[in-house]
Structures are given as structure tokens and as C-alpha cells.
Amino acid sequence: MTARLRIDVVTIFPDYLAPLELSLAGKARDKGLIDVHVHDLRQWTHDRHRTVDDTPYGGGAGMVMRPEPWGEALDALLGEAPATGTTVVVPTPSGVPFTQALARDLATRGRLVFACGRYEGIDQRVLDEAAARAEVLEVSLGDYVLNGGEVAALAVTEAVVRLVPGFMGNAESLVEESHEGGLLEYPVYTKPASWRGHEVPPVLLSGDHGAISAWRDDQARRRTAQRRPDLLPVATPLDGVEVRSAQLADAAELYVLQLACWVQEQHDNPGARIPALHETLDDVRAWLARDTVLVARSGGRLVGAVRGSLEGEVWEIGRLMVAPDLAGRGLGRDLLARMEGLASAGATSYALFTGAGSVRNLRMYKKAGYRLTGAGPVDGAVRLTKRISRH
Ligand code: JD8
């Protein structure tokens, strides 16, 4: 039976790829799903020392891999004619980031040929020449420097092979994984229910699948917000809005937006003394440096922000602001959810305050699960809180 996916790896360290015999790829091989061939580049050298490298044109440190052995290797593996369905994968720190989406894409190929470089890399003409007869993909495993392409070839192969139809027992489990749906995975537990004084979260023993799924989703969001806010789907219907941690350089724009937003609030709360309208730029700089602050930008324009700080066990959320011309489109709700997700581990509840007359804000906070719990810190303000459900 023809394997669903053929993988060739060319390297000067063939033993480095031995793990392909084991584990996943090994099983896929046994299932006849994939066919893996590892080739020593030196078989395509013809000198006594089986030389694969030479000094770099233009000078500089290190050595560069010679084009001739690579040319002959790809001739042998790709042949002359355009190799449709074949992708030459070249690991390099200057490649496109390898992602789950790219893994899914490569899993549709019939053949992958990995060109594992060493030294300072492979003579660029090898890739340019190969591109005439096959798709060539320069890919990076991540923003750190390795000594060669073999580790990347192993990682890419594992990520791709497990997506080959028929490989994973239950394809279902693929769907739920990190980087598949965008969120990081929720924490997992198994027996015993109590271990070294650590308990499994009771909700997982409840049998209440709705509650379990809600808990897991909440945990996944929380982890993603804390560890990979860049992965959090920008839920805002505002196209092109980018939310990121604030920098001190944002202070001036933040000050201007703050004034614009709270002048609006002053209208809804005549007579209230609104702290945000009595702050100086230096005050803004002070809390920007002190608190956890997110800013939202659209087309480079600062259009929203929110801050959070831990007071005792309370995660105090404040200065939630959205440019007046962009209000009512979900950005405020998104910023609030993100700041909740950044609550310090010691927090047991969220709190915030707004004007008693700020109808739109009050409606949004109540929809987000907040409840009025008393007067705010200044006249005309009300306080709202929400318990943090960690378990
Ligand atoms: C291929 C040679 C070493 C790289 C001089 C160190 C991938 N994410 C990644 N980091 N590093 C690599 C990688 C490194 C490689 C080769 C991939 C071939 N080197 C070179 C340039 C600087 N030495 C990688 N994927």
C-alpha cells in the first residue's frame, strides 16, 4: 500500500533522525501511513574528505554548506520534472514561523523533503535552484538559535504526521488541542483525587458536564490571557484592533483619550467629582508604570485601554476606556475580559466603579456578571464586584 505521506530527510547527522524510528512516526510507518527515508548528504560528495562545507563568499565567521552535494542530493530525490505534491522543507532561523496551521497545510502534501543544514547554513543557490522544480518552504521552529535543522525536521515531522488522516485513533481529540482552536489547553488531572494534599478541582468530579466544560473554557481563557495574550481572539468586531500591554510611551495618548472619555461621563454624572478628569499627565505616567495596563490600537490610533491592580484580594479594574466614536461595538467588553484574565493569582474577586448615571457602563458590567455592592470612592460613583470562580 502506497504510504499517504513520504518523508525524506537529508542531513550530515543521519543518527539525529533515529527518533523517527520510534514513537509516533514509527507507529505511522507500521500502519503504512508514512514512509520515512533518511539520507547522509556526504553520499553525494566525491572527494576523499567527503567535504560538505567551504568558506563564505564575502568573508565572515563560520563555514557555508557547498551547493554541489545538495544539488546532487535533490536531483536524486526530486528528479528533473516538477515534483508536484512535493515540498522541500528547509529549516532556518530566518524561515516563516512553523505553526499548527502550517502543520495542517503540510499534512496535505504527498511528500516532504527536509534539507537539514549545519554550519552557517546552505548556499542560497541550492534553494533557488530547487524552487524551479518543487515548492520550497524555509521554516523556523522559533525565535532562538539552534546549530542545525535536524531538531526542526523532527518537530515538523511529528506535528505533521499526527495530522495524517487515519493516524490519530480518534480525530476528535485533535480538535480540542492547543493552537487548534486558538486557546491554550486547560489543566488536566487524573487519579488519585487527592495527592500530597493537592485536590482535584471538585467540578471535575461533579459529573456535571456543562459545568466541567465551562470551567475548562474559563481555565483555557485564563491561561491564554496570562501566557499568550497574542493568541486571544480579538473578539472585538472592530477590524484591525490590536490589544497589547501598555508601554510608558503610550502615556500622552492615554491621557488625551482619558479626558475625552470622562468628559462624556461627566455629562452622564453631573455633579460627580471624576478623578480621571483631575489627573495630570504625570499621574497617568505613575499608574502606567505601577499597574497592569492594556491598550487597544486601531490603525495605530490608541482607541481603548484598561488597568488592573491587586488591592488585598481584590483585582481592582479601572480606567476602562473606549474612544467615544467606537463605543458600543464590544471593545469595552473585550478589554474587561482580558483584564479579568490578567488577575493576579491571589485575587478572589474583581471590583470596579463607575458613575451612578453611567447607564451604558452599568448595563455592560451587569452583563459581565458584576453586581452593585455599594458606593464608589467618590460622590456619585457606585461600586460593582464579581467573585472570581477559580474552581
Ligand atoms: C537550520 C544551520 C545554525 C544558524 C549560525 C547557528 C530552525 N528555530 C531555529 N533556530 N535555529 C534554526 C536552524 C539553525 C541552523 C540551521 C535551522 C542550519 N544552523 C546557524 C544561523 C546562525 N548558525 C532553527 N528551524
Short mmCIF file of C-alpha atoms and ligand atoms in Angstrom, two decimals:
data_model
loop_
_atom_site.label_atom_id
_atom_site.label_comp_id
_atom_site.label_asym_id
_atom_site.label_seq_id
_atom_site.Cartn_x
_atom_site.Cartn_y
_atom_site.Cartn_z
CA MET A 1 0.00 0.00 0.00
CA THR A 2 1.44 3.36 -1.02
CA ALA A 3 2.08 5.45 2.03
CA ARG A 4 -0.13 8.52 2.38
CA LEU A 5 2.95 10.65 3.02
CA ARG A 6 6.59 10.08 2.04
CA ILE A 7 9.24 11.91 4.08
CA ASP A 8 12.89 12.22 3.04
CA VAL A 9 15.45 13.86 5.31
CA VAL A 10 18.90 14.89 4.04
CA THR A 11 21.46 15.59 6.75
CA ILE A 12 25.12 15.14 7.67
CA PHE A 13 23.92 13.64 11.00
CA PRO A 14 21.54 10.82 10.00
CA ASP A 15 21.59 9.33 13.52
CA TYR A 16 19.97 12.55 14.73
CA LEU A 17 16.78 11.39 13.00
CA ALA A 18 16.76 7.99 14.69
CA PRO A 19 13.80 9.08 16.86
CA LEU A 20 11.70 8.89 13.70
CA GLU A 21 12.01 5.14 14.00
CA LEU A 22 10.42 5.31 17.43
CA SER A 23 7.24 6.87 18.76
CA LEU A 24 4.72 8.43 16.53
CA ALA A 25 6.41 8.24 13.20
CA GLY A 26 7.35 4.64 13.99
CA LYS A 27 3.71 3.68 14.51
CA ALA A 28 2.60 5.61 11.42
CA ARG A 29 5.20 3.69 9.47
CA ASP A 30 3.91 0.40 10.80
CA LYS A 31 0.43 1.49 9.75
CA GLY A 32 1.85 2.15 6.27
CA LEU A 33 0.62 5.72 6.56
CA ILE A 34 4.04 7.25 6.15
CA ASP A 35 7.31 6.26 4.58
CA VAL A 36 10.46 7.82 6.06
CA HIS A 37 13.87 7.81 4.41
CA VAL A 38 16.97 9.43 5.99
CA HIS A 39 19.90 10.23 3.70
CA ASP A 40 23.50 11.15 4.58
CA LEU A 41 24.44 14.21 2.48
CA ARG A 42 28.04 13.00 2.27
CA GLN A 43 26.99 10.22 -0.13
CA TRP A 44 26.77 13.00 -2.70
CA THR A 45 30.39 14.13 -2.19
CA HIS A 46 33.25 12.82 -4.29
CA ASP A 47 36.44 13.96 -2.51
CA ARG A 48 38.45 11.90 -0.05
CA HIS A 49 37.34 14.07 2.87
CA ARG A 50 33.68 13.98 1.79
CA THR A 51 33.66 17.79 2.12
CA VAL A 52 30.27 19.47 2.54
CA ASP A 53 31.36 22.96 3.58
CA ASP A 54 33.57 25.82 2.46
CA THR A 55 34.42 29.40 3.44
CA PRO A 56 31.73 32.09 2.92
CA TYR A 57 31.95 34.46 -0.03
CA GLY A 58 32.15 37.99 1.38
CA GLY A 59 34.05 36.75 4.42
CA GLY A 60 32.71 36.34 7.95
CA ALA A 61 32.77 33.66 10.62
CA GLY A 62 31.97 30.01 10.10
CA MET A 63 31.52 27.88 7.00
CA VAL A 64 28.76 27.51 4.44
CA MET A 65 27.42 24.25 3.04
CA ARG A 66 28.59 23.69 -0.55
CA PRO A 67 25.94 23.67 -3.32
CA GLU A 68 27.21 20.68 -5.26
CA PRO A 69 26.39 17.87 -2.79
CA TRP A 70 22.97 19.42 -2.15
CA GLY A 71 22.30 19.79 -5.87
CA GLU A 72 23.05 16.12 -6.45
CA ALA A 73 21.01 15.09 -3.41
CA LEU A 74 17.93 16.97 -4.65
CA ASP A 75 18.49 15.67 -8.17
CA ALA A 76 18.35 12.16 -6.75
CA LEU A 77 15.29 12.84 -4.61
CA LEU A 78 13.29 15.22 -6.80
CA GLY A 79 14.34 14.12 -10.25
CA GLU A 80 14.11 16.57 -13.15
CA ALA A 81 10.39 17.06 -13.70
CA PRO A 82 8.37 19.43 -11.47
CA ALA A 83 7.75 17.39 -8.32
CA THR A 84 4.06 18.14 -7.79
CA GLY A 85 2.78 17.45 -4.32
CA THR A 86 6.32 17.61 -3.02
CA THR A 87 7.56 20.32 -0.67
CA VAL A 88 11.22 20.85 0.13
CA VAL A 89 11.23 21.98 3.76
CA VAL A 90 14.35 23.93 4.74
CA PRO A 91 14.62 24.66 8.48
CA THR A 92 16.34 28.01 9.09
CA PRO A 93 16.17 30.68 11.81
CA SER A 94 15.19 33.10 9.02
CA GLY A 95 12.22 30.99 7.93
CA VAL A 96 8.49 31.61 8.32
CA PRO A 97 7.26 30.61 11.81
CA PHE A 98 6.16 26.98 12.00
CA THR A 99 2.58 26.84 13.34
CA GLN A 100 -0.26 24.36 13.70
CA ALA A 101 -1.85 25.89 10.65
CA LEU A 102 1.33 25.23 8.65
CA ALA A 103 1.41 21.68 10.03
CA ARG A 104 -2.15 21.16 8.81
CA ASP A 105 -1.14 22.53 5.40
CA LEU A 106 1.95 20.31 5.09
CA ALA A 107 -0.14 17.27 6.11
CA THR A 108 -1.95 17.63 2.77
CA ARG A 109 1.26 17.05 0.80
CA GLY A 110 2.21 13.70 -0.70
CA ARG A 111 5.89 14.19 0.01
CA LEU A 112 8.14 16.28 2.23
CA VAL A 113 11.90 16.52 1.63
CA PHE A 114 13.74 18.05 4.59
CA ALA A 115 17.06 19.75 3.82
CA CYS A 116 18.81 19.95 7.17
CA GLY A 117 21.62 22.49 7.13
CA ARG A 118 24.53 22.94 9.53
CA TYR A 119 27.40 25.44 9.87
CA GLU A 120 26.17 28.90 8.85
CA GLY A 121 23.59 27.41 6.51
CA ILE A 122 23.20 26.13 2.95
CA ASP A 123 24.40 28.07 -0.15
CA GLN A 124 21.26 30.01 -1.13
CA ARG A 125 21.54 28.95 -4.79
CA VAL A 126 20.55 25.40 -3.76
CA LEU A 127 17.13 26.65 -2.63
CA ASP A 128 16.74 28.98 -5.61
CA GLU A 129 17.55 26.12 -7.99
CA ALA A 130 15.26 23.67 -6.19
CA ALA A 131 12.38 26.18 -6.35
CA ALA A 132 12.33 25.61 -10.12
CA ARG A 133 11.14 22.05 -9.64
CA ALA A 134 9.38 21.92 -6.28
CA GLU A 135 7.72 24.08 -3.64
CA VAL A 136 10.47 25.23 -1.27
CA LEU A 137 9.44 26.27 2.25
CA GLU A 138 12.01 27.93 4.55
CA VAL A 139 10.57 27.47 8.04
CA SER A 140 11.68 28.38 11.56
CA LEU A 141 10.86 26.45 14.69
CA GLY A 142 11.03 29.54 16.85
CA ASP A 143 12.94 32.69 17.76
CA TYR A 144 16.03 31.03 19.18
CA VAL A 145 19.20 29.72 17.51
CA LEU A 146 19.90 26.00 17.07
CA ASN A 147 23.03 24.51 15.48
CA GLY A 148 21.27 22.80 12.62
CA GLY A 149 17.98 21.86 11.01
CA GLU A 150 17.60 18.33 12.37
CA VAL A 151 15.66 19.22 15.52
CA ALA A 152 13.25 21.24 13.42
CA ALA A 153 12.85 18.35 10.96
CA LEU A 154 11.94 16.07 13.88
CA ALA A 155 9.45 18.56 15.33
CA VAL A 156 7.80 19.39 12.00
CA THR A 157 7.57 15.70 11.12
CA GLU A 158 5.88 14.85 14.44
CA ALA A 159 3.44 17.78 14.15
CA VAL A 160 2.55 16.82 10.54
CA VAL A 161 2.42 13.02 10.83
CA ARG A 162 -0.07 13.09 13.68
CA LEU A 163 -2.44 15.05 11.41
CA VAL A 164 -2.27 12.49 8.60
CA PRO A 165 -5.80 11.07 8.30
CA GLY A 166 -6.01 7.65 9.88
CA PHE A 167 -3.11 8.26 12.21
CA MET A 168 -4.70 9.57 15.39
CA GLY A 169 -7.10 6.96 16.86
CA ASN A 170 -9.81 9.50 17.49
CA ALA A 171 -9.53 12.52 15.23
CA GLU A 172 -11.88 14.15 17.74
CA SER A 173 -9.03 14.69 20.17
CA LEU A 174 -7.16 16.70 17.54
CA VAL A 175 -9.84 19.35 17.56
CA GLU A 176 -9.55 20.24 21.19
CA GLU A 177 -5.81 20.82 21.22
CA SER A 178 -3.85 23.98 21.91
CA HIS A 179 -3.24 26.04 18.80
CA GLU A 180 -6.06 24.17 17.07
CA GLY A 181 -8.86 26.31 18.50
CA GLY A 182 -6.57 29.23 19.36
CA LEU A 183 -6.71 28.93 23.18
CA LEU A 184 -4.10 27.15 25.27
CA GLU A 185 -5.18 23.92 26.96
CA TYR A 186 -6.92 23.77 30.33
CA PRO A 187 -5.15 21.97 33.20
CA VAL A 188 -5.69 18.20 33.29
CA TYR A 189 -5.93 15.79 36.21
CA THR A 190 -6.21 12.03 36.80
CA LYS A 191 -6.46 9.69 39.80
CA PRO A 192 -5.93 9.95 42.78
CA ALA A 193 -8.44 12.74 43.62
CA SER A 194 -6.11 13.81 46.44
CA TRP A 195 -2.34 13.78 46.06
CA ARG A 196 0.19 15.17 48.53
CA GLY A 197 -2.51 17.42 49.90
CA HIS A 198 -3.43 18.70 46.47
CA GLU A 199 -7.07 18.14 45.47
CA VAL A 200 -8.50 17.75 42.00
CA PRO A 201 -10.91 20.69 41.35
CA PRO A 202 -14.29 19.41 42.63
CA VAL A 203 -16.12 20.49 39.47
CA LEU A 204 -14.21 17.74 37.58
CA LEU A 205 -15.62 15.10 39.94
CA SER A 206 -19.15 16.52 39.72
CA GLY A 207 -20.27 14.70 36.57
CA ASP A 208 -21.89 18.00 35.55
CA HIS A 209 -20.53 18.15 32.01
CA GLY A 210 -21.89 21.64 31.44
CA ALA A 211 -20.07 22.96 34.48
CA ILE A 212 -16.95 20.99 33.57
CA SER A 213 -16.90 22.41 30.06
CA ALA A 214 -17.46 25.97 31.39
CA TRP A 215 -14.66 25.52 33.92
CA ARG A 216 -12.32 24.17 31.27
CA ASP A 217 -13.14 27.00 28.89
CA ASP A 218 -12.60 29.56 31.62
CA GLN A 219 -9.26 27.97 32.55
CA ALA A 220 -8.18 27.91 28.90
CA ARG A 221 -9.06 31.60 28.51
CA ARG A 222 -7.33 32.49 31.74
CA ARG A 223 -4.14 30.67 30.77
CA THR A 224 -4.18 32.15 27.30
CA ALA A 225 -4.71 35.67 28.60
CA GLN A 226 -1.85 35.29 31.06
CA ARG A 227 0.64 33.39 28.93
CA ARG A 228 -0.27 34.16 25.32
CA PRO A 229 -2.44 37.26 25.07
CA ASP A 230 -1.38 37.37 21.40
CA LEU A 231 -3.43 34.19 20.85
CA LEU A 232 -6.56 35.59 22.35
CA PRO A 233 -9.04 36.06 19.56
CA VAL A 234 -9.55 39.75 19.21
CA ALA A 235 -13.23 39.37 19.76
CA THR A 236 -13.87 42.97 19.04
CA PRO A 237 -15.83 43.37 15.91
CA LEU A 238 -13.58 46.32 15.29
CA ASP A 239 -11.37 45.17 12.45
CA GLY A 240 -7.73 45.52 12.92
CA VAL A 241 -7.84 46.37 16.63
CA GLU A 242 -4.69 45.18 18.35
CA VAL A 243 -4.64 44.80 22.11
CA ARG A 244 -1.32 44.63 23.89
CA SER A 245 0.38 45.52 27.15
CA ALA A 246 0.83 49.27 27.50
CA GLN A 247 4.21 50.97 27.40
CA LEU A 248 5.23 54.24 29.02
CA ALA A 249 5.31 55.76 25.53
CA ASP A 250 1.53 55.36 25.44
CA ALA A 251 1.10 57.85 28.32
CA ALA A 252 0.32 61.01 26.35
CA GLU A 253 -2.26 59.40 24.07
CA LEU A 254 -3.76 57.65 27.07
CA TYR A 255 -4.10 60.96 28.92
CA VAL A 256 -5.91 62.54 25.97
CA LEU A 257 -8.23 59.55 25.49
CA GLN A 258 -8.94 59.51 29.24
CA LEU A 259 -10.00 63.15 29.21
CA ALA A 260 -12.21 62.55 26.14
CA CYS A 261 -13.92 59.54 27.69
CA TRP A 262 -14.54 61.06 31.11
CA VAL A 263 -15.85 64.35 29.78
CA GLN A 264 -18.52 62.06 28.33
CA GLU A 265 -19.02 60.53 31.78
CA GLN A 266 -19.26 63.97 33.40
CA HIS A 267 -22.25 64.65 31.15
CA ASP A 268 -23.95 61.49 32.42
CA ASN A 269 -22.98 62.24 36.04
CA PRO A 270 -23.35 65.97 36.58
CA GLY A 271 -22.02 66.99 39.99
CA ALA A 272 -19.84 63.88 40.38
CA ARG A 273 -16.14 64.62 41.00
CA ILE A 274 -14.49 62.31 38.49
CA PRO A 275 -10.86 61.53 39.44
CA ALA A 276 -9.86 60.84 35.82
CA LEU A 277 -10.68 64.44 34.94
CA HIS A 278 -8.40 65.75 37.68
CA GLU A 279 -5.29 63.84 36.77
CA THR A 280 -2.14 65.22 35.17
CA LEU A 281 -0.04 63.51 32.53
CA ASP A 282 2.43 62.61 35.28
CA ASP A 283 -0.40 60.96 37.23
CA VAL A 284 -1.12 58.82 34.18
CA ARG A 285 2.57 58.01 33.83
CA ALA A 286 2.62 56.98 37.50
CA TRP A 287 -0.17 54.43 37.29
CA LEU A 288 1.03 53.26 33.86
CA ALA A 289 4.31 52.29 35.50
CA ARG A 290 2.61 50.83 38.60
CA ASP A 291 -0.37 48.84 37.28
CA THR A 292 -1.12 46.17 34.70
CA VAL A 293 -2.36 48.12 31.69
CA LEU A 294 -3.65 47.02 28.27
CA VAL A 295 -4.07 49.36 25.32
CA ALA A 296 -6.05 48.86 22.12
CA ARG A 297 -4.89 50.39 18.86
CA SER A 298 -6.65 50.55 15.53
CA GLY A 299 -4.61 51.70 12.59
CA GLY A 300 -2.02 52.94 15.08
CA ARG A 301 -4.57 55.11 16.89
CA LEU A 302 -4.99 54.44 20.63
CA VAL A 303 -8.71 53.65 20.87
CA GLY A 304 -9.04 51.88 24.21
CA ALA A 305 -7.35 50.94 27.45
CA VAL A 306 -7.89 49.35 30.86
CA ARG A 307 -5.82 48.93 34.01
CA GLY A 308 -5.76 46.44 36.86
CA SER A 309 -4.05 46.26 40.23
CA LEU A 310 -4.27 43.98 43.25
CA GLU A 311 -5.57 45.59 46.45
CA GLY A 312 -5.53 42.87 49.09
CA GLU A 313 -7.52 40.03 47.48
CA VAL A 314 -9.36 42.34 45.11
CA TRP A 315 -8.34 42.80 41.48
CA GLU A 316 -9.25 46.46 41.05
CA ILE A 317 -10.11 47.15 37.43
CA GLY A 318 -10.27 50.74 36.30
CA ARG A 319 -9.76 53.33 33.60
CA LEU A 320 -11.69 51.14 31.18
CA MET A 321 -11.96 53.49 28.24
CA VAL A 322 -13.09 53.24 24.63
CA ALA A 323 -12.86 56.11 22.14
CA PRO A 324 -16.38 57.66 22.13
CA ASP A 325 -16.70 57.20 18.38
CA LEU A 326 -16.09 53.46 18.76
CA ALA A 327 -18.33 52.80 21.77
CA GLY A 328 -20.93 50.03 21.71
CA ARG A 329 -19.04 47.63 19.50
CA GLY A 330 -17.75 45.23 22.09
CA LEU A 331 -14.27 46.65 22.63
CA GLY A 332 -15.03 47.60 26.25
CA ARG A 333 -16.34 44.11 27.00
CA ASP A 334 -13.26 42.57 25.35
CA LEU A 335 -10.84 44.75 27.32
CA LEU A 336 -12.70 43.94 30.56
CA ALA A 337 -12.48 40.18 29.85
CA ARG A 338 -8.77 40.47 29.09
CA MET A 339 -8.05 42.40 32.27
CA GLU A 340 -10.02 39.85 34.28
CA GLY A 341 -7.81 37.22 32.68
CA LEU A 342 -4.71 39.03 33.96
CA ALA A 343 -5.86 38.99 37.58
CA SER A 344 -3.05 38.07 39.97
CA ALA A 345 -3.23 34.59 41.43
CA GLY A 346 -4.09 35.98 44.89
CA ALA A 347 -7.23 37.76 43.73
CA THR A 348 -10.59 36.34 44.83
CA SER A 349 -12.84 38.99 43.31
CA TYR A 350 -12.92 41.78 40.74
CA ALA A 351 -14.07 45.28 41.60
CA LEU A 352 -14.61 48.45 39.67
CA PHE A 353 -16.61 51.63 39.97
CA THR A 354 -18.47 53.89 37.58
CA GLY A 355 -20.87 56.77 37.67
CA ALA A 356 -24.31 56.08 39.10
CA GLY A 357 -25.61 57.77 35.98
CA SER A 358 -23.46 55.82 33.54
CA VAL A 359 -26.29 53.66 32.20
CA ARG A 360 -24.36 52.07 29.32
CA ASN A 361 -21.44 51.11 31.58
CA LEU A 362 -23.73 49.71 34.27
CA ARG A 363 -25.53 47.58 31.67
CA MET A 364 -22.24 46.23 30.30
CA TYR A 365 -20.86 45.42 33.77
CA LYS A 366 -24.04 43.63 34.83
CA LYS A 367 -23.98 41.60 31.61
CA ALA A 368 -20.40 40.68 32.53
CA GLY A 369 -21.60 39.32 35.88
CA TYR A 370 -20.88 42.29 38.15
CA ARG A 371 -23.22 43.24 40.95
CA LEU A 372 -23.69 46.60 42.65
CA THR A 373 -22.14 46.39 46.10
CA GLY A 374 -22.25 49.94 47.34
CA ALA A 375 -20.98 53.45 46.92
CA GLY A 376 -17.84 54.19 44.93
CA PRO A 377 -14.81 56.09 46.19
CA VAL A 378 -16.24 59.49 45.20
CA ASP A 379 -19.68 61.11 45.31
CA GLY A 380 -21.94 59.98 42.50
CA ALA A 381 -20.00 56.76 41.93
CA VAL A 382 -21.13 53.19 42.56
CA ARG A 383 -19.00 50.08 43.20
CA LEU A 384 -19.53 46.77 41.43
CA THR A 385 -17.86 43.46 42.21
CA LYS A 386 -17.73 39.89 40.86
CA ARG A 387 -16.29 36.83 42.58
CA ILE A 388 -13.51 35.02 40.70
CA SER A 389 -14.52 31.39 40.02
CA ARG A 390 -11.14 29.60 40.01
CA HIS A 391 -12.53 26.13 40.74
C1 JD8 B 1 18.87 25.33 10.41
C2 JD8 B 1 22.48 25.89 10.43
C3 JD8 B 1 22.92 27.11 12.57
C4 JD8 B 1 22.02 29.34 12.07
C5 JD8 B 1 24.55 30.47 12.65
C6 JD8 B 1 23.99 28.96 14.40
C7 JD8 B 1 15.12 26.33 12.67
N1 JD8 B 1 14.38 27.99 15.05
C8 JD8 B 1 15.67 27.73 14.62
N2 JD8 B 1 16.76 28.19 15.22
N3 JD8 B 1 17.87 27.77 14.53
C9 JD8 B 1 17.47 27.03 13.49
C10 JD8 B 1 18.43 26.48 12.49
C11 JD8 B 1 19.80 26.75 12.68
C12 JD8 B 1 20.69 26.30 11.71
C13 JD8 B 1 20.23 25.60 10.57
C14 JD8 B 1 17.96 25.78 11.37
C15 JD8 B 1 21.38 25.34 9.77
N4 JD8 B 1 22.04 26.44 11.59
C16 JD8 B 1 23.24 28.51 12.11
C17 JD8 B 1 22.34 30.74 11.62
C18 JD8 B 1 23.35 31.35 12.59
N5 JD8 B 1 24.27 29.08 12.99
C19 JD8 B 1 16.06 26.97 13.52
N6 JD8 B 1 14.33 25.84 12.03
#
